[in-house]
Coordinates of C-alpha atoms in Angstrom, one line a residue:
Chain A
M1 CA 11.4 7.3 25.8
A2 CA 8.2 6.1 24.1
E3 CA 6.1 7.5 26.9
K4 CA 8.0 10.8 26.9
L5 CA 7.5 11.1 23.1
D6 CA 3.8 10.6 23.6
K7 CA 3.4 14.3 24.4
T8 CA 6.4 15.7 22.6
I9 CA 5.5 17.5 19.4
S10 CA 7.9 16.7 16.5
I11 CA 8.4 19.7 14.2
A12 CA 9.8 19.5 10.7
L13 CA 11.5 22.8 9.8
P14 CA 12.4 23.6 6.2
K15 CA 16.1 24.3 5.8
G16 CA 16.8 28.0 4.9
R17 CA 15.3 31.3 5.7
L18 CA 11.7 30.1 6.0
G19 CA 12.7 27.6 8.6
E20 CA 14.8 30.2 10.5
K21 CA 11.8 32.5 10.6
T22 CA 9.5 29.7 11.7
Y23 CA 11.9 28.8 14.5
A24 CA 12.1 32.4 15.6
M25 CA 8.3 32.6 15.9
L26 CA 8.1 29.3 17.8
E27 CA 10.9 30.3 20.2
E28 CA 9.0 33.5 20.9
L29 CA 5.9 31.4 21.7
G30 CA 7.8 29.3 24.2
Y31 CA 8.8 26.4 22.1
G32 CA 12.6 27.1 22.2
C33 CA 15.1 24.4 22.0
P34 CA 18.9 24.7 22.5
G35 CA 21.1 24.1 19.6
V36 CA 18.5 24.4 16.8
M37 CA 20.0 27.5 15.3
E38 CA 23.6 26.4 15.7
N39 CA 25.5 25.3 12.7
S40 CA 26.2 21.7 13.6
R41 CA 25.9 18.2 12.1
K42 CA 23.3 17.2 14.6
L43 CA 20.1 16.1 13.0
I44 CA 17.5 16.1 15.8
F45 CA 17.1 18.6 18.6
E46 CA 15.0 18.1 21.7
D47 CA 14.5 20.4 24.7
E48 CA 15.0 19.3 28.3
A49 CA 11.3 19.2 29.2
A50 CA 10.7 17.2 26.0
T51 CA 7.8 19.4 24.8
V52 CA 9.3 19.8 21.3
R53 CA 11.6 18.0 19.0
Y54 CA 13.0 19.7 15.9
F55 CA 14.6 18.5 12.8
W56 CA 15.7 20.3 9.6
V57 CA 14.7 18.8 6.3
K58 CA 14.7 19.9 2.7
P59 CA 11.8 22.3 2.2
S60 CA 10.1 20.1 -0.4
D61 CA 10.3 17.1 2.0
V62 CA 8.5 18.7 5.0
A63 CA 5.1 17.6 3.8
I64 CA 6.2 14.1 3.3
Y65 CA 7.6 13.8 6.9
V66 CA 4.3 15.2 8.2
E67 CA 2.0 13.1 5.9
R68 CA 3.8 9.9 6.9
G69 CA 3.9 10.6 10.6
A70 CA 7.6 11.1 11.1
A71 CA 6.9 14.7 12.1
D72 CA 3.6 15.7 13.9
V73 CA 3.6 19.3 12.4
G74 CA 5.7 21.3 10.0
V75 CA 5.9 24.5 8.1
V76 CA 5.9 24.5 4.4
G77 CA 5.3 26.8 1.4
K78 CA 1.9 26.7 -0.2
D79 CA 3.7 25.8 -3.5
I80 CA 4.8 22.5 -2.1
L81 CA 1.2 21.7 -0.9
L82 CA -0.2 22.6 -4.3
E83 CA 2.4 20.5 -6.1
Y84 CA 2.3 17.4 -4.0
Q85 CA -1.2 17.5 -2.5
P86 CA -0.2 15.7 0.7
D87 CA -3.0 14.3 2.9
V88 CA -2.4 16.7 5.9
Y89 CA -4.3 19.4 7.7
E90 CA -3.4 22.9 6.6
L91 CA -4.1 24.7 9.9
T92 CA -2.8 28.2 9.5
D93 CA -1.5 30.7 6.9
L94 CA 1.6 32.1 8.6
G95 CA 1.6 35.1 6.3
F96 CA 5.4 35.2 5.9
G97 CA 7.6 33.7 3.2
K98 CA 5.4 35.5 0.7
C99 CA 6.0 35.1 -3.0
R100 CA 4.2 34.1 -6.1
V101 CA 4.3 31.2 -8.6
C102 CA 4.4 32.9 -12.0
V103 CA 4.8 32.2 -15.6
A104 CA 7.8 34.2 -16.9
G105 CA 9.4 34.5 -20.3
P106 CA 11.7 36.7 -22.4
E107 CA 10.9 40.4 -22.2
N108 CA 8.6 41.7 -24.9
V109 CA 8.0 38.3 -26.4
T110 CA 4.6 36.7 -26.5
P111 CA 4.5 32.9 -27.1
N112 CA 2.5 31.9 -30.2
P113 CA -0.9 30.6 -29.0
D114 CA -1.0 28.3 -32.1
R115 CA 1.9 26.3 -30.8
T116 CA 2.2 23.9 -27.9
L117 CA 3.6 26.0 -25.0
R118 CA 6.9 24.6 -23.7
I119 CA 7.3 25.2 -20.0
A120 CA 10.5 24.7 -18.1
T121 CA 9.8 24.2 -14.4
K122 CA 10.5 22.3 -11.2
F123 CA 6.8 22.1 -10.7
V124 CA 4.7 19.7 -12.7
N125 CA 1.2 19.7 -11.2
I126 CA 0.8 23.4 -10.7
P127 CA 1.3 24.4 -14.4
K128 CA -0.6 21.3 -15.5
S129 CA -3.7 22.2 -13.6
Y130 CA -3.4 25.9 -14.4
Y131 CA -3.1 25.4 -18.2
H132 CA -5.5 22.4 -18.2
A133 CA -8.2 24.8 -16.8
R134 CA -7.5 27.1 -19.7
S135 CA -7.5 24.3 -22.3
R136 CA -4.0 25.2 -23.4
E137 CA -1.8 22.5 -24.8
I138 CA 1.6 22.4 -22.9
E139 CA 4.8 20.4 -22.7
I140 CA 6.4 20.3 -19.3
I141 CA 10.2 20.2 -19.2
K142 CA 11.1 19.2 -15.6
L143 CA 14.3 20.9 -14.4
N144 CA 15.8 20.8 -11.0
G145 CA 17.6 24.2 -11.0
S146 CA 18.7 27.2 -13.0
I147 CA 15.2 27.3 -14.5
E148 CA 15.8 30.8 -15.9
L149 CA 18.4 29.4 -18.3
A150 CA 15.8 27.4 -20.3
P151 CA 14.1 30.1 -22.3
I152 CA 17.4 31.9 -22.9
L153 CA 18.8 28.7 -24.6
G154 CA 15.6 28.1 -26.4
L155 CA 14.9 25.0 -24.4
S156 CA 11.4 26.3 -23.5
D157 CA 9.1 29.2 -24.3
V158 CA 8.4 30.2 -20.7
I159 CA 9.2 29.1 -17.2
V160 CA 6.9 28.5 -14.2
D161 CA 8.8 29.4 -11.1
I162 CA 8.6 31.1 -7.7
V163 CA 9.1 34.9 -8.0
E164 CA 10.0 36.8 -4.9
T165 CA 11.4 40.2 -6.0
G166 CA 11.8 39.6 -9.7
T167 CA 15.5 40.6 -9.6
T168 CA 16.8 37.2 -11.0
L169 CA 14.3 37.5 -13.8
K170 CA 15.3 41.0 -14.7
E171 CA 19.0 40.1 -14.7
N172 CA 18.2 37.5 -17.3
H173 CA 15.9 39.7 -19.3
L174 CA 12.9 37.8 -18.4
E175 CA 9.6 39.2 -17.2
V176 CA 6.4 37.9 -15.4
K177 CA 3.7 37.1 -17.9
E178 CA 1.1 35.7 -15.6
E179 CA 0.7 35.2 -11.9
I180 CA -0.6 31.6 -11.2
V181 CA -1.0 31.8 -7.4
P182 CA 0.3 33.8 -4.4
I183 CA 2.3 31.7 -1.9
S184 CA 3.1 31.9 1.8
A185 CA 4.2 29.6 4.6
R186 CA 1.6 27.2 6.1
F187 CA 1.5 25.5 9.4
I188 CA 0.5 21.9 8.7
A189 CA -0.3 18.9 10.9
G190 CA -0.5 15.1 10.3
K191 CA -4.0 13.6 10.5
A192 CA -3.2 11.0 13.1
A193 CA -1.0 13.4 15.1
Y194 CA -3.9 15.9 15.2
R195 CA -5.9 13.2 17.0
F196 CA -3.4 11.5 19.3
K197 CA -1.7 14.8 20.3
N198 CA -4.8 17.1 19.9
D199 CA -4.3 19.1 23.1
E200 CA -0.7 19.9 22.3
I201 CA -1.2 20.7 18.6
A202 CA -4.4 22.7 19.2
A203 CA -2.5 24.8 21.9
M204 CA 0.4 25.4 19.5
N205 CA -2.0 26.4 16.7
A206 CA -3.9 28.8 19.0
K207 CA -0.6 30.4 20.1
I208 CA 0.4 30.9 16.5
A209 CA -3.0 32.4 15.7
A210 CA -2.7 34.8 18.6
W211 CA 0.9 35.7 17.5
L212 CA -0.3 36.4 14.0
A213 CA -3.2 38.6 15.3
S214 CA -0.7 40.6 17.4
K215 CA 1.5 41.3 14.4
Q216 CA -1.4 42.7 12.3
Chain B
M1 CA 1.0 -23.4 12.6
K2 CA 1.2 -21.6 15.9
E3 CA -0.8 -18.4 16.0
T4 CA 2.2 -16.3 17.2
I5 CA 4.1 -17.0 14.0
L6 CA 1.4 -15.1 12.0
P7 CA 2.2 -11.4 11.4
K8 CA 0.2 -9.0 13.5
E9 CA -2.2 -8.0 10.7
E10 CA -3.1 -11.7 10.0
R11 CA -3.8 -12.3 13.6
A12 CA -5.9 -9.2 13.6
V13 CA -7.9 -10.4 10.6
L14 CA -8.7 -13.7 12.4
A15 CA -9.8 -11.9 15.5
M16 CA -12.0 -9.5 13.5
R17 CA -13.6 -12.3 11.6
A18 CA -14.4 -14.1 14.9
L19 CA -15.9 -10.8 16.2
Y20 CA -18.2 -10.3 13.2
E21 CA -19.3 -13.9 13.2
S22 CA -20.2 -13.7 16.9
F23 CA -22.5 -10.8 16.0
G24 CA -24.2 -12.9 13.4
Y25 CA -22.6 -11.5 10.3
T26 CA -21.9 -14.0 7.6
K27 CA -18.9 -14.1 5.3
Y28 CA -19.3 -12.7 1.8
K29 CA -17.0 -14.3 -0.8
M30 CA -16.6 -12.8 -4.2
S31 CA -14.9 -13.5 -7.5
K32 CA -11.8 -11.5 -8.4
F33 CA -13.6 -10.2 -11.5
E34 CA -16.6 -8.0 -11.9
D35 CA -18.2 -6.2 -14.9
Y36 CA -16.4 -2.9 -15.4
D37 CA -19.8 -1.1 -15.8
L38 CA -20.6 -1.5 -12.2
Y39 CA -17.6 0.6 -11.2
R40 CA -17.9 3.0 -14.1
E41 CA -21.4 4.0 -13.0
N42 CA -20.3 4.6 -9.4
K43 CA -16.8 5.8 -9.8
R44 CA -17.1 8.5 -7.2
F45 CA -18.1 5.9 -4.6
L46 CA -14.6 4.3 -5.0
P47 CA -11.4 5.4 -3.4
K48 CA -8.9 7.2 -5.5
G49 CA -6.9 5.2 -8.0
E50 CA -7.5 3.7 -11.4
I51 CA -9.4 0.4 -12.0
I52 CA -7.5 -2.4 -13.6
T53 CA -9.5 -3.6 -16.6
F54 CA -9.2 -6.2 -19.4
P55 CA -11.5 -7.5 -22.1
N56 CA -12.8 -11.1 -21.9
R57 CA -13.2 -13.4 -24.9
D58 CA -16.6 -11.8 -25.9
G59 CA -15.1 -8.4 -25.8
R60 CA -16.9 -7.5 -22.5
L61 CA -14.8 -5.3 -20.3
L62 CA -14.0 -6.9 -16.9
A63 CA -12.3 -5.3 -13.9
L64 CA -10.2 -6.8 -11.2
K65 CA -12.4 -5.8 -8.3
P66 CA -11.4 -2.4 -6.7
D67 CA -14.0 -2.7 -4.1
V68 CA -16.4 -5.2 -2.4
T69 CA -19.3 -3.0 -1.2
L70 CA -20.6 -2.3 -4.7
S71 CA -20.9 -6.1 -5.4
I72 CA -22.7 -6.7 -2.1
V73 CA -25.1 -3.9 -2.8
K74 CA -25.7 -5.0 -6.4
N75 CA -26.7 -8.5 -5.2
A76 CA -29.0 -7.2 -2.4
R77 CA -32.7 -7.9 -3.1
E78 CA -35.5 -5.6 -2.1
G79 CA -36.7 -6.2 1.4
E80 CA -33.6 -8.3 2.3
Q81 CA -31.7 -7.8 5.6
I82 CA -28.0 -8.2 4.9
R83 CA -25.4 -8.6 7.6
E84 CA -22.2 -9.6 5.9
Y85 CA -18.5 -9.1 6.3
Y86 CA -15.6 -9.8 3.9
N87 CA -11.9 -10.3 3.9
E88 CA -10.8 -9.8 0.3
N89 CA -8.0 -8.5 -1.8
V90 CA -8.9 -5.5 -3.9
Y91 CA -6.9 -4.2 -6.8
R92 CA -6.2 -0.7 -8.2
T93 CA -3.4 1.3 -9.7
E94 CA -1.8 4.0 -7.7
D95 CA 0.7 6.3 -9.4
G96 CA 0.8 3.8 -12.3
D97 CA 1.7 0.8 -10.2
C98 CA -0.8 -2.1 -9.9
R99 CA -1.6 -2.8 -6.2
E100 CA -3.2 -5.6 -4.3
I101 CA -4.7 -4.3 -1.1
M102 CA -6.1 -6.5 1.7
Q103 CA -9.4 -5.2 2.9
V104 CA -11.6 -6.3 5.7
G105 CA -15.1 -4.8 5.9
L106 CA -18.6 -5.2 7.0
E107 CA -22.0 -4.2 5.6
C108 CA -25.4 -3.9 7.2
I109 CA -28.1 -3.4 4.6
G110 CA -31.9 -3.3 4.8
D111 CA -34.0 -1.6 7.4
I112 CA -31.4 0.6 9.2
D113 CA -32.3 2.2 12.5
L114 CA -30.3 3.7 15.3
Y115 CA -29.7 0.3 16.9
S116 CA -28.1 -1.1 13.7
T117 CA -26.1 2.1 13.2
C118 CA -24.7 1.9 16.7
E119 CA -24.0 -1.8 16.3
V120 CA -21.9 -1.2 13.2
I121 CA -20.0 1.7 14.8
R122 CA -19.4 -0.5 17.9
L123 CA -18.0 -3.2 15.7
A124 CA -15.8 -0.6 13.9
K125 CA -14.5 0.5 17.3
K126 CA -13.9 -3.0 18.5
S127 CA -12.0 -3.7 15.2
L128 CA -9.7 -0.8 15.9
E129 CA -9.1 -2.1 19.4
I130 CA -8.1 -5.4 17.9
L131 CA -5.5 -3.6 15.8
C132 CA -4.1 -1.5 18.5
E133 CA -4.8 -0.7 22.1
D134 CA -4.4 3.0 21.4
S135 CA -7.1 3.9 18.9
I136 CA -9.6 6.7 18.1
L137 CA -12.8 6.5 16.2
D138 CA -14.1 9.9 15.0
I139 CA -17.8 10.3 14.1
S140 CA -19.4 13.0 12.1
H141 CA -22.6 13.5 10.1
G142 CA -22.7 14.4 6.4
A143 CA -25.9 16.4 6.8
F144 CA -24.4 18.7 9.4
V145 CA -21.9 20.2 7.0
N146 CA -24.3 19.9 4.2
G147 CA -26.9 21.8 6.1
L148 CA -24.5 24.6 6.6
L149 CA -23.5 24.6 2.9
D150 CA -27.3 24.6 2.0
A151 CA -27.7 27.7 4.2
A152 CA -24.8 29.3 2.4
G153 CA -26.9 29.0 -0.8
L154 CA -24.3 26.9 -2.6
P155 CA -25.5 25.1 -5.7
E156 CA -25.0 21.3 -5.9
D157 CA -22.1 21.5 -8.3
G158 CA -18.3 21.7 -8.3
S159 CA -18.3 24.6 -5.8
R160 CA -19.3 22.2 -3.0
R161 CA -16.3 20.0 -3.8
K162 CA -14.0 23.0 -3.3
F163 CA -15.7 23.9 0.0
N164 CA -15.5 20.2 1.2
A165 CA -11.8 20.1 0.3
C166 CA -11.1 23.1 2.6
I167 CA -13.3 21.7 5.3
A168 CA -11.7 18.2 5.2
G169 CA -8.2 19.9 5.3
K170 CA -9.2 22.1 8.3
N171 CA -8.1 25.0 6.1
A172 CA -10.0 27.9 7.6
H173 CA -8.0 30.6 5.8
E174 CA -8.8 29.3 2.3
L175 CA -12.4 28.5 3.3
S176 CA -12.8 32.2 4.2
E177 CA -11.4 33.1 0.9
L178 CA -13.8 30.8 -0.9
C179 CA -16.7 32.2 1.0
R180 CA -15.8 35.7 -0.2
Q181 CA -15.5 34.4 -3.8
Y182 CA -18.9 32.8 -3.7
G183 CA -20.5 35.7 -1.8
V184 CA -21.4 33.6 1.3
D185 CA -22.9 35.5 4.1
G186 CA -20.4 36.5 6.8
E187 CA -22.4 34.9 9.6
I188 CA -22.3 31.5 7.7
E189 CA -18.7 31.9 6.9
D190 CA -18.0 32.4 10.6
R191 CA -19.9 29.2 11.4
L192 CA -18.1 27.2 8.7
C193 CA -14.7 28.3 10.0
R194 CA -15.7 27.6 13.6
L195 CA -16.8 24.1 12.6
L196 CA -13.2 23.2 11.5
S197 CA -11.7 23.4 15.0
L198 CA -14.4 21.5 16.8
Y199 CA -12.7 18.2 17.7
G200 CA -12.9 16.0 20.8
P201 CA -15.3 14.0 22.9
F202 CA -18.9 15.0 22.2
P203 CA -19.6 16.6 25.6
A204 CA -16.6 18.8 25.2
I205 CA -17.8 20.2 21.9
A206 CA -21.6 19.8 22.1
E207 CA -22.3 23.3 23.1
D208 CA -20.1 24.9 20.4
A209 CA -21.6 22.5 17.8
A210 CA -25.1 23.3 18.8
A211 CA -24.4 27.0 18.4
L212 CA -23.6 26.3 14.7
I213 CA -27.1 24.9 13.9
I214 CA -29.0 26.9 11.5
N215 CA -31.7 24.6 10.0
D216 CA -33.6 21.3 10.6
E217 CA -31.1 19.3 8.6
M218 CA -28.3 20.3 11.0
E219 CA -30.5 19.8 14.0
S220 CA -31.4 16.2 13.1
A221 CA -27.8 15.4 12.3
Y222 CA -26.7 16.8 15.7
Q223 CA -29.4 14.8 17.4
E224 CA -28.2 11.6 15.8
I225 CA -24.6 12.2 16.8
A226 CA -25.9 12.9 20.4
A227 CA -27.9 9.7 20.4
I228 CA -24.9 7.6 19.2
D229 CA -22.6 9.2 21.8
G230 CA -25.3 8.6 24.4
Y231 CA -25.5 5.0 23.5
F232 CA -21.7 4.5 23.9
R233 CA -21.7 6.3 27.2
S234 CA -24.5 4.2 28.6
M235 CA -22.5 1.1 27.5
G236 CA -19.5 2.5 29.2
E237 CA -17.6 2.3 25.9
E238 CA -17.0 6.0 25.2
A239 CA -13.2 5.9 25.6
G240 CA -11.5 6.5 22.2
L241 CA -14.7 8.0 20.7
A242 CA -14.4 11.6 19.3
V243 CA -16.5 13.9 17.2
D244 CA -14.9 15.6 14.2
L245 CA -17.5 17.6 12.2
S246 CA -15.0 18.4 9.5
L247 CA -15.1 14.8 8.4
V248 CA -17.0 14.9 5.0
N249 CA -17.6 12.6 2.2
D250 CA -19.5 12.6 -1.2
M251 CA -23.1 13.5 -0.3
R252 CA -24.4 11.7 -3.3
Y253 CA -23.6 8.4 -1.5
Y254 CA -23.0 9.2 2.1
T255 CA -26.1 10.7 3.5
G256 CA -25.8 10.3 7.2
V257 CA -23.4 9.3 9.9
L258 CA -19.7 9.0 8.9
F259 CA -16.8 7.6 10.9
R260 CA -13.1 7.2 10.5
G261 CA -10.7 5.2 12.7
Y262 CA -7.1 5.9 13.6
V263 CA -4.6 3.7 15.4
K264 CA -1.4 4.9 17.0
G265 CA 1.6 4.6 14.7
V266 CA -0.3 4.9 11.4
P267 CA -0.4 8.4 10.1
T268 CA -3.7 8.2 8.2
G269 CA -7.1 6.7 8.8
V270 CA -7.1 2.9 8.8
L271 CA -10.9 2.5 8.9
S272 CA -13.5 4.4 7.0
G273 CA -17.2 4.0 7.1
G274 CA -20.6 5.5 7.2
R275 CA -24.2 5.5 6.2
Y276 CA -24.5 5.2 2.4
D277 CA -28.2 5.1 1.5
G278 CA -27.3 7.3 -1.5
L279 CA -25.6 4.4 -3.2
L280 CA -28.7 2.1 -2.8
N281 CA -30.9 4.9 -4.2
R282 CA -28.6 5.2 -7.2
M283 CA -28.8 1.4 -7.7
K284 CA -32.6 1.5 -7.5
K285 CA -32.8 -0.4 -4.3
D286 CA -35.7 1.7 -3.1
G287 CA -36.5 2.1 0.6
M288 CA -33.3 0.3 1.7
G289 CA -30.6 1.8 3.9
A290 CA -27.0 0.7 4.4
V291 CA -24.2 1.3 6.9
G292 CA -20.8 -0.3 6.8
F293 CA -17.0 0.2 7.0
A294 CA -13.7 -1.1 5.6
V295 CA -10.4 -1.6 7.3
Y296 CA -7.3 -0.9 5.1
M297 CA -5.0 -3.7 6.2
N298 CA -2.2 -2.7 3.8
L299 CA -1.5 0.4 6.0
L300 CA -0.7 -1.8 8.9
D301 CA 1.8 -3.7 6.9
L302 CA 3.4 -0.4 6.0
Y303 CA 3.5 1.2 9.4
F304 CA 3.4 -1.4 12.2
D305 CA 6.9 -1.9 13.7
E306 CA 6.4 -5.5 14.8
G307 CA 8.2 -7.9 12.4
R308 CA 9.8 -5.0 10.5
S309 CA 13.2 -6.3 11.0
K310 CA 14.2 -9.9 11.7
E311 CA 17.2 -11.0 13.7
Y312 CA 17.2 -14.6 12.7
D313 CA 15.7 -16.6 9.8
I314 CA 15.5 -19.8 11.9
D315 CA 16.2 -20.9 15.4
I316 CA 18.3 -24.0 14.8
L317 CA 20.4 -25.3 12.0
I318 CA 21.5 -28.9 11.9
T319 CA 24.1 -30.2 9.5
Y320 CA 24.9 -33.8 9.1
D321 CA 27.3 -36.3 7.6
S322 CA 26.5 -38.7 4.8
G323 CA 25.5 -42.1 6.1
T324 CA 23.8 -40.6 9.2
D325 CA 20.9 -42.7 10.6
M326 CA 18.0 -40.7 9.1
A327 CA 15.4 -41.9 11.6
A328 CA 17.6 -41.0 14.6
L329 CA 18.2 -37.5 13.0
S330 CA 14.5 -37.0 12.5
R331 CA 13.7 -38.0 16.0
T332 CA 16.2 -35.4 17.3
V333 CA 14.7 -32.8 15.0
D334 CA 11.1 -33.5 16.3
M335 CA 12.4 -33.2 19.9
L336 CA 14.1 -29.8 19.2
M337 CA 10.9 -28.5 17.5
G338 CA 8.9 -29.3 20.6
G339 CA 9.5 -25.9 22.2
G340 CA 8.0 -24.1 19.1
R341 CA 11.4 -23.6 17.6
S342 CA 12.1 -23.8 13.9
V343 CA 14.7 -26.4 12.9
R344 CA 16.3 -26.6 9.5
V345 CA 18.3 -29.7 8.4
Q346 CA 20.8 -29.5 5.6
K347 CA 24.1 -31.1 4.7
E348 CA 26.2 -27.9 4.7
A349 CA 25.7 -24.6 6.4
D350 CA 25.2 -21.7 4.0
T351 CA 26.6 -18.2 4.7
K352 CA 23.4 -16.2 4.2
L353 CA 21.2 -18.1 6.6
R354 CA 20.9 -16.4 10.0
Y355 CA 20.3 -18.9 12.9
R356 CA 20.3 -18.7 16.7
E357 CA 22.1 -22.1 17.2
K358 CA 24.0 -24.5 15.0
F359 CA 24.5 -28.2 15.6
H360 CA 26.1 -31.0 13.7
Y361 CA 24.6 -34.5 13.7
G362 CA 27.4 -37.0 13.5
E363 CA 28.2 -40.5 14.6
R364 CA 28.0 -39.6 18.3
G365 CA 24.7 -37.7 17.9
L366 CA 24.2 -34.0 18.2
E367 CA 27.3 -31.8 18.7
I368 CA 27.4 -28.0 19.1
R369 CA 29.1 -26.2 16.2
G370 CA 29.5 -22.4 16.5

């Protein structure tokens, strides 16, 4: 088993649409594996030839699995990389999963620049470094969901969150005030894995690059 | 104590110390404390993390040493030839937690030429082989990337840090974006991006690396890497040696060859080293060079599987009755220990203790009990 795993690439897929899109791409590139897309309780999937091994994890955990060597490679949103700054190689911008990290607040309301800006968000480091660079005093209110609720209830002045289409914001009478950074999915590799499985990872990365070029 | 009882990392430390001693390196021993100023003035030389400080009775700020190299360099006198190794605990806070980290390292300071550089790299490589039979040592040269950034016309300020971060992360897409932001020539941008994917044994990448050379700085860096690789090949020791030109470090300290070591099973580099003449210049040790490395033993504790879980606490448990002949019991214990087994003697068994075998020592001598 250990010897077989020597050349097997372990891939951490983010649960949800991003992971499904990633798997579709990898399947097209010859890295298919039975059962991955089936709705089952199975945690780990391996193909017969043992070239790949997949597992689904929470999107924000992908980078941790790769950084700590439990997965060799993974696909993760740039927002997670900015927020957690994991020590991994960011090999390719996959160009899909596009969205933006934005500052949003109630429509037609401008927060008073004299006051500390209260920000509700699930990110901590992204707004901190953004506002630190602008010398703006802020208070971070860390939430784990329903971020849009915070300014409506007066818990915060604005929110910092991912905006894809802006529909949720509109429904809650919020609007984008500033765009902090555009986001897309990134193909990442662990630093030791990049060395010990260099041929396999380099080949996978080259196939991905060629696939991206063909789509343009 | 039998050597096999020692955890793998402790056995490795003993083997590394023997290795360094056999090459004529002497042990450097330092106090736990050092003046904080030494670290404040050279903060960028230190790895990430905060230094743990406290005032002494005179109000002078002391630090629990976060590093050993700075102390060795501080004590180096002009014209001295230092060959020292250390095995010390260093201290720093990471994410607010105070940490004690075991570090083994080696410094070669004085008149540094290609031979001494190769010797230190060879010792780094041998250290990795002690830790794990499957290891890789990557070598690079700070001046290679620096030469390319010079050619890009980048000033020596924060911009280089941004470029270096992209290079070290092999992040070609954001490196291209940065090049556009800073108006870097398209030809240089292309070379920078090509550099990121160059990885492998030197002969496999030599041609592609040579094609990136644009000035004398890069040429001489390339020649040094070629010479080092040539040395290992002529020694027949090139297995496990690779070149990774994206390996960068702070150019204010690391002026020449850089290397980083990886062992199978640990997701990040366990050994880091290089030529750091820049530090000696900053500490006014004119005309002296230095090359050395450190091994981060704490990573082995975190990632090595050996000893991660334990089936038994001890091999044998012996319980006994009151009034037992103590000398006879002790003789039995000595005999059982003979095979390298651990034997614990106590009046009653306790439920938490896990043992392979249990005996009772009674009037008729040793009896088997469950």
